[in-house]
PDB file of C-alpha atoms in Angstrom:
ATOM      1  CA  UNK A1347     120.356  81.414  22.693  1.00 34.00           C
ATOM      2  CA  UNK A1348     118.470  78.974  20.455  1.00 39.00           C
ATOM      3  CA  UNK A1349     115.636  80.711  18.602  1.00 39.00           C
ATOM      4  CA  UNK A1350     113.352  77.723  19.234  1.00 41.00           C
ATOM      5  CA  UNK A1351     113.588  78.201  22.991  1.00 40.00           C
ATOM      6  CA  UNK A1352     113.554  81.980  22.908  1.00 52.00           C
ATOM      7  CA  UNK A1353     110.306  83.631  23.960  1.00 50.00           C
ATOM      8  CA  UNK A1354     111.433  87.071  22.865  1.00 52.00           C
ATOM      9  CA  UNK A1355     110.249  87.755  19.288  1.00 52.00           C
ATOM     10  CA  UNK A1356     113.363  89.811  18.602  1.00 57.00           C
ATOM     11  CA  UNK A1357     115.540  86.678  18.586  1.00 70.00           C
ATOM     12  CA  UNK A1358     113.336  84.590  16.290  1.00 90.00           C
ATOM     13  CA  UNK A1359     115.132  83.905  13.006  1.00 96.00           C
ATOM     14  CA  UNK A1360     113.755  86.233  10.295  1.00 98.00           C
ATOM     15  CA  UNK A1361     112.357  84.342   7.320  1.00 98.00           C
ATOM     16  CA  UNK A1362     111.536  86.427   4.264  1.00 98.00           C
ATOM     17  CA  UNK A1363     110.504  85.491   0.765  1.00 98.00           C
ATOM     18  CA  UNK A1364     110.391  86.699  -2.769  1.00 98.00           C
ATOM     19  CA  UNK A1365     107.373  85.376  -4.631  1.00 98.00           C
ATOM     20  CA  UNK A1366     107.369  86.470  -8.279  1.00 97.00           C
ATOM     21  CA  UNK A1367     104.827  85.473 -10.914  1.00 96.00           C
ATOM     22  CA  UNK A1368     106.501  83.992 -14.019  1.00 97.00           C
ATOM     23  CA  UNK A1369     104.345  85.903 -16.483  1.00 94.00           C
ATOM     24  CA  UNK A1370     107.087  87.975 -18.107  1.00 93.00           C
ATOM     25  CA  UNK A1371     110.601  89.293 -17.650  1.00 92.00           C
ATOM     26  CA  UNK A1372     111.291  91.124 -14.384  1.00 94.00           C
ATOM     27  CA  UNK A1373     111.760  94.896 -14.393  1.00 92.00           C
ATOM     28  CA  UNK A1374     113.552  97.360 -12.128  1.00 93.00           C
ATOM     29  CA  UNK A1375     110.568  97.614  -9.759  1.00 93.00           C
ATOM     30  CA  UNK A1376     110.522  93.854  -9.216  1.00 95.00           C
ATOM     31  CA  UNK A1377     114.212  93.917  -8.301  1.00 96.00           C
ATOM     32  CA  UNK A1378     113.596  96.837  -5.925  1.00 97.00           C
ATOM     33  CA  UNK A1379     111.315  94.822  -3.628  1.00 97.00           C
ATOM     34  CA  UNK A1380     113.456  91.690  -4.025  1.00 98.00           C
ATOM     35  CA  UNK A1381     116.616  93.525  -2.933  1.00 98.00           C
ATOM     36  CA  UNK A1382     114.933  95.139   0.091  1.00 98.00           C
ATOM     37  CA  UNK A1383     113.447  91.826   1.203  1.00 98.00           C
ATOM     38  CA  UNK A1384     116.823  90.103   0.836  1.00 98.00           C
ATOM     39  CA  UNK A1385     118.666  92.878   2.707  1.00 98.00           C
ATOM     40  CA  UNK A1386     116.150  92.888   5.541  1.00 98.00           C
ATOM     41  CA  UNK A1387     116.625  89.206   6.384  1.00 98.00           C
ATOM     42  CA  UNK A1388     120.345  89.072   5.580  1.00 98.00           C
ATOM     43  CA  UNK A1389     121.017  92.058   7.881  1.00 98.00           C
ATOM     44  CA  UNK A1390     119.602  89.925  10.730  1.00 98.00           C
ATOM     45  CA  UNK A1391     121.136  86.596   9.679  1.00 97.00           C
ATOM     46  CA  UNK A1392     117.800  85.334   8.412  1.00 98.00           C
ATOM     47  CA  UNK A1393     116.632  82.976   5.673  1.00 98.00           C
ATOM     48  CA  UNK A1394     115.279  83.918   2.255  1.00 98.00           C
ATOM     49  CA  UNK A1395     112.793  81.776   0.334  1.00 98.00           C
ATOM     50  CA  UNK A1396     112.080  81.914  -3.402  1.00 98.00           C
ATOM     51  CA  UNK A1397     108.514  80.873  -4.228  1.00 98.00           C
ATOM     52  CA  UNK A1398     107.185  80.758  -7.778  1.00 98.00           C
ATOM     53  CA  UNK A1399     103.606  82.073  -7.841  1.00 97.00           C
ATOM     54  CA  UNK A1400     102.400  80.466 -11.064  1.00 97.00           C
ATOM     55  CA  UNK A1401      98.685  80.352 -10.224  1.00 95.00           C
ATOM     56  CA  UNK A1402      97.674  81.752 -13.620  1.00 92.00           C
ATOM     57  CA  UNK A1403      97.902  78.773 -15.989  1.00 89.00           C
ATOM     58  CA  UNK A1404      97.388  80.882 -19.129  1.00 89.00           C
ATOM     59  CA  UNK A1405     100.149  83.444 -18.483  1.00 92.00           C
ATOM     60  CA  UNK A1406     102.694  81.563 -16.360  1.00 95.00           C
ATOM     61  CA  UNK A1407     105.612  79.996 -18.228  1.00 96.00           C
ATOM     62  CA  UNK A1408     108.557  77.979 -16.946  1.00 96.00           C
ATOM     63  CA  UNK A1409     110.910  79.911 -19.229  1.00 97.00           C
ATOM     64  CA  UNK A1410     110.062  83.085 -17.288  1.00 97.00           C
ATOM     65  CA  UNK A1411     110.663  81.292 -13.970  1.00 97.00           C
ATOM     66  CA  UNK A1412     114.123  80.284 -15.212  1.00 98.00           C
ATOM     67  CA  UNK A1413     114.836  83.874 -16.251  1.00 97.00           C
ATOM     68  CA  UNK A1414     113.752  85.126 -12.806  1.00 98.00           C
ATOM     69  CA  UNK A1415     116.266  82.824 -11.157  1.00 98.00           C
ATOM     70  CA  UNK A1416     118.967  83.857 -13.609  1.00 98.00           C
ATOM     71  CA  UNK A1417     118.300  87.575 -13.022  1.00 98.00           C
ATOM     72  CA  UNK A1418     118.415  87.139  -9.225  1.00 98.00           C
ATOM     73  CA  UNK A1419     121.704  85.239  -9.475  1.00 98.00           C
ATOM     74  CA  UNK A1420     123.062  87.910 -11.841  1.00 98.00           C
ATOM     75  CA  UNK A1421     122.296  90.642  -9.296  1.00 98.00           C
ATOM     76  CA  UNK A1422     123.831  88.610  -6.451  1.00 98.00           C
ATOM     77  CA  UNK A1423     120.676  87.606  -4.563  1.00 98.00           C
ATOM     78  CA  UNK A1424     120.849  84.047  -3.228  1.00 98.00           C
ATOM     79  CA  UNK A1425     118.105  82.054  -1.498  1.00 98.00           C
ATOM     80  CA  UNK A1426     118.180  79.366   1.169  1.00 98.00           C
ATOM     81  CA  UNK A1427     115.258  77.327  -0.083  1.00 98.00           C
ATOM     82  CA  UNK A1428     112.754  77.149  -2.891  1.00 98.00           C
ATOM     83  CA  UNK A1429     112.989  77.976  -6.556  1.00 97.00           C
ATOM     84  CA  UNK A1430     112.586  75.548  -9.418  1.00 96.00           C
ATOM     85  CA  UNK A1431     114.928  73.045  -7.754  1.00 96.00           C
ATOM     86  CA  UNK A1432     112.458  72.718  -4.847  1.00 96.00           C
ATOM     87  CA  UNK A1433     115.352  72.788  -2.393  1.00 96.00           C
ATOM     88  CA  UNK A1434     114.104  72.848   1.189  1.00 97.00           C
ATOM     89  CA  UNK A1435     111.657  71.228   3.606  1.00 97.00           C
ATOM     90  CA  UNK A1436     108.496  73.146   2.655  1.00 97.00           C
ATOM     91  CA  UNK A1437     108.030  72.280  -1.003  1.00 96.00           C
ATOM     92  CA  UNK A1438     106.747  72.226  -3.537  1.00 98.00           C
ATOM     93  CA  UNK A1439     107.683  75.890  -4.001  1.00 98.00           C
ATOM     94  CA  UNK A1440     105.607  76.319  -7.154  1.00 98.00           C
ATOM     95  CA  UNK A1441     102.023  77.257  -6.386  1.00 98.00           C
ATOM     96  CA  UNK A1442     100.736  75.315  -9.395  1.00 97.00           C
ATOM     97  CA  UNK A1443     101.781  72.135  -7.563  1.00 97.00           C
ATOM     98  CA  UNK A1444     100.145  72.991  -4.227  1.00 98.00           C
ATOM     99  CA  UNK A1445      96.451  72.633  -5.090  1.00 97.00           C
ATOM    100  CA  UNK A1446      95.857  69.708  -2.699  1.00 98.00           C
ATOM    101  CA  UNK A1447      97.218  71.820   0.159  1.00 98.00           C
ATOM    102  CA  UNK A1448      94.991  74.793  -0.696  1.00 98.00           C
ATOM    103  CA  UNK A1449      91.955  72.486  -0.823  1.00 97.00           C
ATOM    104  CA  UNK A1450      92.563  71.387   2.779  1.00 98.00           C
ATOM    105  CA  UNK A1451      92.562  74.994   3.962  1.00 98.00           C
ATOM    106  CA  UNK A1452      89.587  75.967   1.823  1.00 97.00           C
ATOM    107  CA  UNK A1453      87.637  73.190   3.528  1.00 96.00           C
ATOM    108  CA  UNK A1454      88.697  74.589   6.904  1.00 97.00           C
ATOM    109  CA  UNK A1455      87.261  77.953   5.911  1.00 97.00           C
ATOM    110  CA  UNK A1456      84.084  76.298   4.614  1.00 94.00           C
ATOM    111  CA  UNK A1457      83.720  74.701   8.040  1.00 94.00           C
ATOM    112  CA  UNK A1458      83.455  78.173   9.588  1.00 94.00           C
ATOM    113  CA  UNK A1459      80.308  78.878   7.541  1.00 95.00           C
ATOM    114  CA  UNK A1460      81.693  82.150   6.170  1.00 96.00           C
ATOM    115  CA  UNK A1461      82.348  81.093   2.582  1.00 95.00           C
ATOM    116  CA  UNK A1462      79.660  80.634  -0.034  1.00 94.00           C
ATOM    117  CA  UNK A1463      79.169  79.858  -3.741  1.00 92.00           C
ATOM    118  CA  UNK A1464      78.993  82.875  -6.040  1.00 92.00           C
ATOM    119  CA  UNK A1465      77.731  82.742  -9.632  1.00 91.00           C
ATOM    120  CA  UNK A1466      78.406  86.432 -10.369  1.00 90.00           C
ATOM    121  CA  UNK A1467      80.728  87.165 -13.275  1.00 83.00           C
ATOM    122  CA  UNK A1468      83.204  90.026 -13.389  1.00 76.00           C
ATOM    123  CA  UNK A1469      80.876  91.806 -15.829  1.00 75.00           C
ATOM    124  CA  UNK A1470      77.980  91.402 -13.397  1.00 71.00           C
ATOM    125  CA  UNK A1471      79.959  93.047 -10.614  1.00 74.00           C
ATOM    126  CA  UNK A1472      81.305  95.889 -12.774  1.00 68.00           C
ATOM    127  CA  UNK A1473      77.747  96.709 -13.842  1.00 64.00           C
ATOM    128  CA  UNK A1474      76.853  97.459 -10.203  1.00 61.00           C
ATOM    129  CA  UNK A1475      79.801  99.776  -9.489  1.00 58.00           C
ATOM    130  CA  UNK A1476      79.159 103.371  -8.487  1.00 54.00           C
ATOM    131  CA  UNK A1477      80.825 106.048 -10.658  1.00 47.00           C
ATOM    132  CA  UNK A1478      83.376 106.960  -7.976  1.00 44.00           C
ATOM    133  CA  UNK A1479      84.693 103.400  -7.856  1.00 46.00           C
ATOM    134  CA  UNK A1480      86.892 103.906 -10.891  1.00 43.00           C
ATOM    135  CA  UNK A1481      90.389 103.242  -9.561  1.00 55.00           C
ATOM    136  CA  UNK A1482      90.485  99.690 -10.877  1.00 64.00           C
ATOM    137  CA  UNK A1483      89.217  97.948  -7.764  1.00 74.00           C
ATOM    138  CA  UNK A1484      86.047  95.916  -8.076  1.00 80.00           C
ATOM    139  CA  UNK A1485      84.033  95.980  -4.869  1.00 88.00           C
ATOM    140  CA  UNK A1486      81.641  93.069  -4.569  1.00 90.00           C
ATOM    141  CA  UNK A1487      78.130  94.108  -3.609  1.00 88.00           C
ATOM    142  CA  UNK A1488      77.027  90.847  -1.988  1.00 90.00           C
ATOM    143  CA  UNK A1489      74.507  89.613  -4.578  1.00 89.00           C
ATOM    144  CA  UNK A1490      75.109  85.912  -3.804  1.00 91.00           C
ATOM    145  CA  UNK A1491      75.778  86.293  -0.087  1.00 93.00           C
ATOM    146  CA  UNK A1492      73.456  84.119   2.067  1.00 92.00           C
ATOM    147  CA  UNK A1493      70.808  86.042   3.989  1.00 90.00           C
ATOM    148  CA  UNK A1494      72.187  84.758   7.283  1.00 90.00           C
ATOM    149  CA  UNK A1495      75.721  83.844   8.278  1.00 90.00           C
ATOM    150  CA  UNK A1496      77.376  81.608   9.235  1.00 92.00           C
ATOM    151  CA  UNK A1497      75.853  79.359   6.580  1.00 86.00           C
ATOM    152  CA  UNK A1498      76.594  75.657   6.272  1.00 82.00           C
ATOM    153  CA  UNK A1499      74.611  74.955   3.117  1.00 72.00           C
ATOM    154  CA  UNK A1500      76.618  72.764   0.698  1.00 70.00           C
ATOM    155  CA  UNK A1501      77.841  74.330  -2.493  1.00 67.00           C
ATOM    156  CA  UNK A1502      75.690  73.148  -5.387  1.00 63.00           C
ATOM    157  CA  UNK A1503      77.705  70.592  -7.400  1.00 60.00           C
ATOM    158  CA  UNK A1504      76.303  71.450 -10.836  1.00 65.00           C
ATOM    159  CA  UNK A1505      76.224  75.253 -10.951  1.00 76.00           C
ATOM    160  CA  UNK A1506      79.451  76.910 -12.165  1.00 87.00           C
ATOM    161  CA  UNK A1507      80.548  79.163  -9.318  1.00 90.00           C
ATOM    162  CA  UNK A1508      83.456  80.663  -7.483  1.00 94.00           C
ATOM    163  CA  UNK A1509      83.901  80.336  -3.721  1.00 95.00           C
ATOM    164  CA  UNK A1510      83.688  83.701  -2.025  1.00 96.00           C
ATOM    165  CA  UNK A1511      84.510  84.706   1.552  1.00 97.00           C
ATOM    166  CA  UNK A1512      82.287  86.919   3.676  1.00 96.00           C
ATOM    167  CA  UNK A1513      84.079  89.887   5.256  1.00 96.00           C
ATOM    168  CA  UNK A1514      82.736  91.677   8.340  1.00 93.00           C
ATOM    169  CA  UNK A1515      81.815  95.348   8.471  1.00 94.00           C
ATOM    170  CA  UNK A1516      84.633  96.156  10.865  1.00 94.00           C
ATOM    171  CA  UNK A1517      88.150  97.553  10.739  1.00 96.00           C
ATOM    172  CA  UNK A1518      91.088  95.218  10.262  1.00 97.00           C
ATOM    173  CA  UNK A1519      94.140  96.595  12.057  1.00 97.00           C
ATOM    174  CA  UNK A1520      97.768  95.899  11.271  1.00 97.00           C
ATOM    175  CA  UNK A1521     101.069  97.760  11.390  1.00 98.00           C
ATOM    176  CA  UNK A1522     103.233  98.155   8.327  1.00 98.00           C
ATOM    177  CA  UNK A1523     106.969  98.607   8.808  1.00 98.00           C
ATOM    178  CA  UNK A1524     107.129 101.443   6.248  1.00 98.00           C
ATOM    179  CA  UNK A1525     103.657 103.044   6.370  1.00 97.00           C
ATOM    180  CA  UNK A1526     102.813 102.565  10.043  1.00 98.00           C
ATOM    181  CA  UNK A1527      99.443 101.712  11.569  1.00 98.00           C
ATOM    182  CA  UNK A1528      96.732 100.724   9.087  1.00 97.00           C
ATOM    183  CA  UNK A1529      92.952 100.511   9.518  1.00 97.00           C
ATOM    184  CA  UNK A1530      90.975  98.906   6.690  1.00 97.00           C
ATOM    185  CA  UNK A1531      87.261  98.183   6.480  1.00 97.00           C
ATOM    186  CA  UNK A1532      87.115  95.291   4.023  1.00 95.00           C
ATOM    187  CA  UNK A1533      83.385  95.705   3.407  1.00 94.00           C
ATOM    188  CA  UNK A1534      83.989  99.215   2.082  1.00 93.00           C
ATOM    189  CA  UNK A1535      87.359  98.612   0.411  1.00 93.00           C
ATOM    190  CA  UNK A1536      86.855  95.299  -1.408  1.00 91.00           C
ATOM    191  CA  UNK A1537      83.740  93.451  -0.281  1.00 94.00           C
ATOM    192  CA  UNK A1538      83.568  89.672  -0.002  1.00 96.00           C
ATOM    193  CA  UNK A1539      86.525  88.276  -1.946  1.00 96.00           C
ATOM    194  CA  UNK A1540      87.192  85.107  -3.919  1.00 96.00           C
ATOM    195  CA  UNK A1541      89.079  82.068  -2.578  1.00 97.00           C
ATOM    196  CA  UNK A1542      88.711  79.839  -5.629  1.00 96.00           C
ATOM    197  CA  UNK A1543      87.644  80.924  -9.098  1.00 94.00           C
ATOM    198  CA  UNK A1544      84.831  79.370 -11.079  1.00 92.00           C
ATOM    199  CA  UNK A1545      87.374  77.696 -13.391  1.00 92.00           C
ATOM    200  CA  UNK A1546      88.995  75.999 -10.395  1.00 93.00           C
ATOM    201  CA  UNK A1547      92.050  78.273 -10.204  1.00 94.00           C
ATOM    202  CA  UNK A1548      93.129  79.230  -6.694  1.00 96.00           C
ATOM    203  CA  UNK A1549      92.894  82.869  -5.686  1.00 96.00           C
ATOM    204  CA  UNK A1550      96.030  84.737  -4.659  1.00 96.00           C
ATOM    205  CA  UNK A1551      94.748  85.699  -1.200  1.00 97.00           C
ATOM    206  CA  UNK A1552      94.173  82.124  -0.031  1.00 98.00           C
ATOM    207  CA  UNK A1553      97.295  80.688  -1.662  1.00 98.00           C
ATOM    208  CA  UNK A1554      99.663  83.292  -0.258  1.00 98.00           C
ATOM    209  CA  UNK A1555      98.337  82.976   3.305  1.00 98.00           C
ATOM    210  CA  UNK A1556      98.592  79.188   3.277  1.00 98.00           C
ATOM    211  CA  UNK A1557     102.056  79.217   1.710  1.00 98.00           C
ATOM    212  CA  UNK A1558     103.515  81.887   3.986  1.00 98.00           C
ATOM    213  CA  UNK A1559     102.162  80.114   7.072  1.00 98.00           C
ATOM    214  CA  UNK A1560     103.393  76.645   6.079  1.00 98.00           C
ATOM    215  CA  UNK A1561     106.784  77.913   4.884  1.00 98.00           C
ATOM    216  CA  UNK A1562     107.415  79.757   8.149  1.00 98.00           C
ATOM    217  CA  UNK A1563     107.508  83.202   6.535  1.00 98.00           C
ATOM    218  CA  UNK A1564     107.452  85.864   9.254  1.00 98.00           C
ATOM    219  CA  UNK A1565     108.266  88.933   7.135  1.00 98.00           C
ATOM    220  CA  UNK A1566     106.647  89.905   3.832  1.00 98.00           C
ATOM    221  CA  UNK A1567     108.214  92.690   1.762  1.00 98.00           C
ATOM    222  CA  UNK A1568     106.359  93.740  -1.391  1.00 98.00           C
ATOM    223  CA  UNK A1569     105.041  96.744  -3.334  1.00 96.00           C
ATOM    224  CA  UNK A1570     102.675  99.327  -1.867  1.00 95.00           C
ATOM    225  CA  UNK A1571     100.002  98.299  -4.390  1.00 93.00           C
ATOM    226  CA  UNK A1572      99.413  95.226  -2.198  1.00 95.00           C
ATOM    227  CA  UNK A1573      98.787  97.162   1.026  1.00 95.00           C
ATOM    228  CA  UNK A1574      95.055  96.367   0.890  1.00 95.00           C
ATOM    229  CA  UNK A1575      95.898  92.679   0.467  1.00 96.00           C
ATOM    230  CA  UNK A1576      97.561  92.716   3.886  1.00 98.00           C
ATOM    231  CA  UNK A1577      94.171  93.455   5.468  1.00 97.00           C
ATOM    232  CA  UNK A1578      92.489  90.659   3.511  1.00 97.00           C
ATOM    233  CA  UNK A1579      95.251  88.257   4.449  1.00 98.00           C
ATOM    234  CA  UNK A1580      95.207  89.316   8.109  1.00 98.00           C
ATOM    235  CA  UNK A1581      91.505  88.439   8.174  1.00 98.00           C
ATOM    236  CA  UNK A1582      92.232  85.035   6.587  1.00 98.00           C
ATOM    237  CA  UNK A1583      94.981  84.333   9.113  1.00 98.00           C
ATOM    238  CA  UNK A1584      92.480  85.081  11.865  1.00 97.00           C
ATOM    239  CA  UNK A1585      89.853  82.717  10.428  1.00 96.00           C
ATOM    240  CA  UNK A1586      92.408  79.912  10.112  1.00 97.00           C
ATOM    241  CA  UNK A1587      93.910  80.485  13.562  1.00 96.00           C
ATOM    242  CA  UNK A1588      97.328  81.319  12.108  1.00 97.00           C
ATOM    243  CA  UNK A1589      99.819  84.059  13.007  1.00 96.00           C
ATOM    244  CA  UNK A1590     100.311  86.694  10.289  1.00 98.00           C
ATOM    245  CA  UNK A1591     103.807  87.832   9.305  1.00 98.00           C
ATOM    246  CA  UNK A1592     105.191  91.323   9.704  1.00 98.00           C
ATOM    247  CA  UNK A1593     104.449  93.408   6.601  1.00 98.00           C
ATOM    248  CA  UNK A1594     106.731  95.944   4.940  1.00 98.00           C
ATOM    249  CA  UNK A1595     105.263  97.485   1.806  1.00 98.00           C
ATOM    250  CA  UNK A1596     107.695  99.510  -0.262  1.00 98.00           C
ATOM    251  CA  UNK A1597     107.213 102.314  -2.799  1.00 96.00           C
ATOM    252  CA  UNK A1598     106.514 101.441  -6.411  1.00 95.00           C
ATOM    253  CA  UNK A1599     109.029 102.512  -9.027  1.00 93.00           C
ATOM    254  CA  UNK A1600     107.240 104.676 -11.609  1.00 88.00           C
ATOM    255  CA  UNK A1601     108.284 106.341 -14.817  1.00 80.00           C
ATOM    256  CA  UNK A1602     108.531 110.124 -15.104  1.00 74.00           C
ATOM    257  CA  UNK A1603     104.811 110.298 -16.005  1.00 73.00           C
ATOM    258  CA  UNK A1604     103.862 108.630 -12.727  1.00 73.00           C
ATOM    259  CA  UNK A1605     102.920 105.327 -14.360  1.00 77.00           C
ATOM    260  CA  UNK A1606     104.126 102.289 -12.415  1.00 79.00           C
ATOM    261  CA  UNK A1607     106.468  99.941 -14.230  1.00 78.00           C
ATOM    262  CA  UNK A1608     105.003  96.789 -15.719  1.00 73.00           C
ATOM    263  CA  UNK A1609     106.317  93.759 -17.555  1.00 67.00           C
ATOM    264  CA  UNK A1610     104.937  95.251 -20.766  1.00 64.00           C
ATOM    265  CA  UNK A1611     107.270  98.248 -20.398  1.00 66.00           C
ATOM    266  CA  UNK A1612     110.472  96.856 -21.870  1.00 66.00           C
ATOM    267  CA  UNK A1613     112.698  99.912 -21.396  1.00 66.00           C
ATOM    268  CA  UNK A1614     113.474  98.989 -17.764  1.00 82.00           C
ATOM    269  CA  UNK A1615     113.083  95.220 -18.105  1.00 88.00           C
ATOM    270  CA  UNK A1616     115.956  92.987 -17.151  1.00 93.00           C
ATOM    271  CA  UNK A1617     116.827  91.993 -20.697  1.00 91.00           C
ATOM    272  CA  UNK A1618     117.403  95.663 -21.566  1.00 91.00           C
ATOM    273  CA  UNK A1619     119.040  96.622 -18.259  1.00 93.00           C
ATOM    274  CA  UNK A1620     121.550  93.784 -18.467  1.00 95.00           C
ATOM    275  CA  UNK A1621     122.673  95.028 -21.880  1.00 94.00           C
ATOM    276  CA  UNK A1622     123.484  98.491 -20.506  1.00 93.00           C
ATOM    277  CA  UNK A1623     124.609  97.954 -16.908  1.00 95.00           C
ATOM    278  CA  UNK A1624     126.659  95.754 -14.633  1.00 97.00           C
ATOM    279  CA  UNK A1625     124.925  94.123 -11.655  1.00 98.00           C
ATOM    280  CA  UNK A1626     126.840  96.478  -9.352  1.00 98.00           C
ATOM    281  CA  UNK A1627     125.474  99.518 -11.206  1.00 97.00           C
ATOM    282  CA  UNK A1628     121.890  98.254 -10.952  1.00 97.00           C
ATOM    283  CA  UNK A1629     122.332  97.518  -7.237  1.00 98.00           C
ATOM    284  CA  UNK A1630     123.687 101.024  -6.672  1.00 98.00           C
ATOM    285  CA  UNK A1631     120.728 102.565  -8.508  1.00 96.00           C
ATOM    286  CA  UNK A1632     118.267 100.571  -6.410  1.00 97.00           C
ATOM    287  CA  UNK A1633     120.089 101.414  -3.169  1.00 98.00           C
ATOM    288  CA  UNK A1634     119.936 105.105  -4.034  1.00 96.00           C
ATOM    289  CA  UNK A1635     116.227 104.986  -4.930  1.00 95.00           C
ATOM    290  CA  UNK A1636     115.493 103.300  -1.604  1.00 97.00           C
ATOM    291  CA  UNK A1637     117.417 105.862   0.437  1.00 97.00           C
ATOM    292  CA  UNK A1638     120.053 103.390   1.582  1.00 98.00           C
ATOM    293  CA  UNK A1639     122.842 105.203  -0.298  1.00 97.00           C
ATOM    294  CA  UNK A1640     123.114 108.974  -0.868  1.00 96.00           C
ATOM    295  CA  UNK A1641     124.192 108.440  -4.478  1.00 95.00           C
ATOM    296  CA  UNK A1642     123.921 105.566  -7.000  1.00 95.00           C
ATOM    297  CA  UNK A1643     127.449 104.280  -6.453  1.00 96.00           C
ATOM    298  CA  UNK A1644     128.071 100.786  -7.867  1.00 98.00           C
ATOM    299  CA  UNK A1645     128.078  98.102  -5.171  1.00 98.00           C
ATOM    300  CA  UNK A1646     127.056  94.525  -4.465  1.00 98.00           C
ATOM    301  CA  UNK A1647     124.063  93.448  -2.355  1.00 98.00           C
ATOM    302  CA  UNK A1648     126.448  92.009   0.255  1.00 98.00           C
ATOM    303  CA  UNK A1649     128.134  95.405   0.609  1.00 98.00           C
ATOM    304  CA  UNK A1650     124.763  96.940   1.465  1.00 98.00           C
ATOM    305  CA  UNK A1651     123.918  94.599   4.336  1.00 98.00           C
ATOM    306  CA  UNK A1652     125.528  96.778   6.991  1.00 98.00           C
ATOM    307  CA  UNK A1653     123.988  99.931   5.446  1.00 98.00           C
ATOM    308  CA  UNK A1654     120.409  98.652   5.460  1.00 98.00           C
ATOM    309  CA  UNK A1655     117.792 100.065   7.840  1.00 98.00           C
ATOM    310  CA  UNK A1656     114.032 100.280   7.401  1.00 98.00           C
ATOM    311  CA  UNK A1657     113.928 103.886   8.606  1.00 97.00           C
ATOM    312  CA  UNK A1658     115.871 104.880   5.484  1.00 97.00           C
ATOM    313  CA  UNK A1659     113.051 103.732   3.170  1.00 97.00           C
ATOM    314  CA  UNK A1660     110.800 106.712   2.293  1.00 94.00           C
ATOM    315  CA  UNK A1661     107.114 106.157   3.215  1.00 95.00           C
ATOM    316  CA  UNK A1662     105.982 107.175  -0.258  1.00 92.00           C
ATOM    317  CA  UNK A1663     103.597 105.137  -2.393  1.00 90.00           C
ATOM    318  CA  UNK A1664     105.669 105.831  -5.525  1.00 92.00           C
ATOM    319  CA  UNK A1665     109.232 106.770  -6.485  1.00 92.00           C
ATOM    320  CA  UNK A1666     109.551 108.347  -9.958  1.00 90.00           C
ATOM    321  CA  UNK A1667     112.550 107.564 -12.113  1.00 87.00           C
ATOM    322  CA  UNK A1668     113.790 109.163 -15.303  1.00 78.00           C
ATOM    323  CA  UNK A1669     114.006 106.263 -17.746  1.00 73.00           C
ATOM    324  CA  UNK A1670     116.378 108.162 -20.012  1.00 67.00           C
ATOM    325  CA  UNK A1671     118.978 108.325 -17.229  1.00 73.00           C
ATOM    326  CA  UNK A1672     119.229 104.545 -16.819  1.00 79.00           C
TER     327      UNK A1672
END
């Protein structure tokens, strides 16, 4: 049966994506989510999109984007569209080239009356934080929020400001494939969030919703640190009248001290891992960490397709790894 004529969601072609930021060399944790996303769509004969999320003009470099593609090819992960070649019908696949598209959707949100100009700096917001809000999240207190909403006052053209989105004091509900049913009150968890920064840069939340919707992405696999973002994005999908994808957040790979891997931690970065291991060995390690294989036996991604199942992925927020053993 043709998926276009099929009313049953189970026969719609799965479309997943990997959307790395080219701000450094990938590490083992980046490959973990990439492999699981790839396996999920390939196990159901789906399509995989590579999108380059280079929204940060100061840190993003094309040389890192090229290395990302090279590392994915080295591991054996192929994509159907996207990447630096812009192959496919939904380009450009680099977010730095999609500003005109984001502006259209920002104007749609402005038309709802629930966005507003905000002149608060990061330092201003941090100064208002309660002592218990010390986990790194900055919860906006609403200093610039209009006294009544919706508000259709034009944003002042001369004052330097970001564009911020009002969030309601209600629970956003969604189901995560790994962690189950989620209930998030955005007012309490993040407050009104930014859509466009004061320097003109586009915020991640708006860009990723617009891109996933326009590129036909119906499954998003990424690290558990972005679980809160799914609630913010679900709210944005609702405002724009778009259908959100299915979400599957996966555990973060951490070192033995419980610190999540970062691009600054070179010991498990791809340049070091490729010196010590074959792609098959790295794939086997990742498959074992994810619960797909009982032991880290060398294998290729294609050999794992028939072994993949979401119920094998442990619903943990973190998976520790002994760096000295890799």
